[in-house]
Amino acid sequence: MNNMKSNFGFSTIAVGAFALALGLAACGENGMSSTDVSYGTMTDARDGQVYKTVKIGVQTWMAENLNYDYNVGSAKSFCYDNKSKNCDKYGRLYLWPAAMDSAGLFSKTGLGCGVKAVDDNKYGSSCDVNGVVQGVCPDGWHLPSVEEYAYLMYSVAQYYDKDHFAGRVLEAKKGWPSHYKQGTDNLGFTALPAGQVKSDGLSRESIEFSGKDSLAVFWTTNFGREVWLSLRRGYFDYGIYGDGYVPFTKGFSVRCVSDEYSEEIEDDLCVPSDSNIVKDTIVDSRDGQVYSIVTIGEQTWMAQNLNYDNGSGYAGCFEYDINNCKKYGRLYSKTGDGLSGDKANRIQLCPQGWHVPNNEEWNTLFDFVGGADSAGQYLKSSCYWKNGEENRDRFGFSVLPAGHSYIDNALHTDGFNVFGKYASFWSISETCDVENDFWDEEWDEFYYVSFDEHQGVEVSVNEDEVDSRYIRCISSVISDTDPGSSSSVASSSSSSSSVILSSSSEGTSIKDGSKYDASANTLTDLRDNQVYKTVTIGSQTWMAENLNYAYTGVKYNYSSYTSDSTSWCYENKASNCDKYGRLYTWSAVMDSAAQFSVNAGTKCGYGKTCTPNSPHRGICPEGWHVPTNVEYSTLYAYIGGSSTAGSLLKSTSGWNDYYGKSGNGTDKYGFSVLPVGYRRERGHFLNEGYLANLWSASEYSSYGAWYQNFRYDYDYALQNDDYKTYGRSLRCLKD
């Protein structure tokens, strides 16, 4: 670090103020707090330029685009429109060889990267990148990888809840087109729309600039990939651009990241949504590689893709990059890797005691996790998927979007495709048994399983001899686990790492009862004497305020996250309970401790399914009950349908604006839905001003239940499912 002077932490500020301004809340222990963001400066000793820096979570980034003049042969950099004032404002635009320091001026980590591609004016070849690449960055800093940008997005999303808000949070407040909403730049990353350049790399006459004031693009060390910020929706996107290759004749901006945190970050980033998942490991005795494994139902699977090189010459890495093999496993072709031929030999692809799964084994997995229509959402990794559904990786299967490979017969070259959007795995099942002499063996087709941007999975026939896909091995030994549960998810009946709901008030009586005054439209809950407004809409009489009964005597315990109660005030502030009512887990809503429902909800907990009485009182006052999806649908139908129910039922104040349009409702019927947000299982409070979630008595699965979702940007009232461990509001309905 002899060429760099740093002043990290120069002006640490309370970023919680930003969250309050947005109506969002800091995450707490594993999210970002007011001490997780700090600012400073860095001086590049090579030319004396001073850059602002920002530390977001554990990463320290340049808060301005690099402006170092790098021009060695065809590895060039440019000012937009060849005007120096644009370099002063936006930094320089670098061809990938320049970004990687292909001439090796500062380190040898990017030596030769992309030079041939530029000289030939083609998409080109990769280089052997292993670990941190300094590239054109100053000493002590380096060119980020896709994973490091993904971790930045992860950090921002932890604070602002959703990945698709991250782009807006990182974009500069000014400089974007006036007809689009400007960025909020809440963390000081200040992504400017610097545009791009296209050059043949040989002369400065044959260049074309585009996208200034509308596009921000940043290089990564990953072959053929860059990161970009979409001005239209504020998405922070990462992965392959276009069809999978970025011509290295294009020039983009560079943001450097400090070497102070350059360790592997995937373990923090790609974590299953259920912290109770237990993974074990196995060692492949053939090459010593270690794989995570996970038991789901009666099956035990590898939780990583196979990376065994069987010497066939057909087991390759995505884009020939050995680092992709380390991360994503190998791609295996049908004909060259032992999939075809004697069935007994196919087991040799997997470690001893493991084998390539067949269709029946895949379908058993899908059935256990809820069916093929939703298996993708629950089996895909919680990271790296591009523009897809919210993936929960609920069972620790962790499917990464590693793409696949094929051969273009016209060009006789390998093609790699849909990285970030797709993953596929071989099945050993065939369309015709190879032992049947009726068919010639070379025409037998194998099945494969595919995951894409949607929730479901597909089992298809592979019709191309040269397609290469990944392999997930399954244990040849059947698990002795109870078929009704997965040993990878801790039991919720007694384990301290599960959600435990049990009353601590055994032998004591709880005051009960209620008083409803139809003329005054009020309900008095005699348990605590709180008075609620009520409203009759059609044939239904509803509470017109969220329940605020403190469900005490039942402790909350989720992994290492504990609480004295299973109901909370937003941000743990009593004033928010007075304003919004309390947030409850679904187990509390259903009264799983049977304080009021007389055992009707005792099995309505996390990891369990139940069949409650109907109507089901749950935690509601006597004579009132937890509404079902059907009862909410009756409400929506009466007022004109769910497509406008949100605007008609939302309160007339408190909701944030959406692109200049008020998020408030008309509250036509006095139902008065307030935007309280919700609580995550680890104690993070999120989205005040943006969302309101009302629990339903309808169960989705052993881990999820239905709720009504009201948003600041929708007129709809949506019915969604999510984890029972989340804290959401409750409206009770009169029996």
PDB file of C-alpha atoms in Angstrom, residues 49 221 448 577 691 709:
ATOM      1  CA  GLN A  49      -5.758  12.668  -7.847  1.00  0.00           C
ATOM      2  CA  THR A 221     -12.594  -8.982 -13.393  1.00  0.00           C
ATOM      3  CA  TYR A 448     -32.388 -33.007 -17.700  1.00  0.00           C
ATOM      4  CA  CYS A 577     -47.832   0.195  18.717  1.00  0.00           C
ATOM      5  CA  LEU A 691     -46.125  -1.774   2.850  1.00  0.00           C
ATOM      6  CA  ASN A 709     -50.312  -7.304   0.927  1.00  0.00           C
TER       7      ASN A 709
END
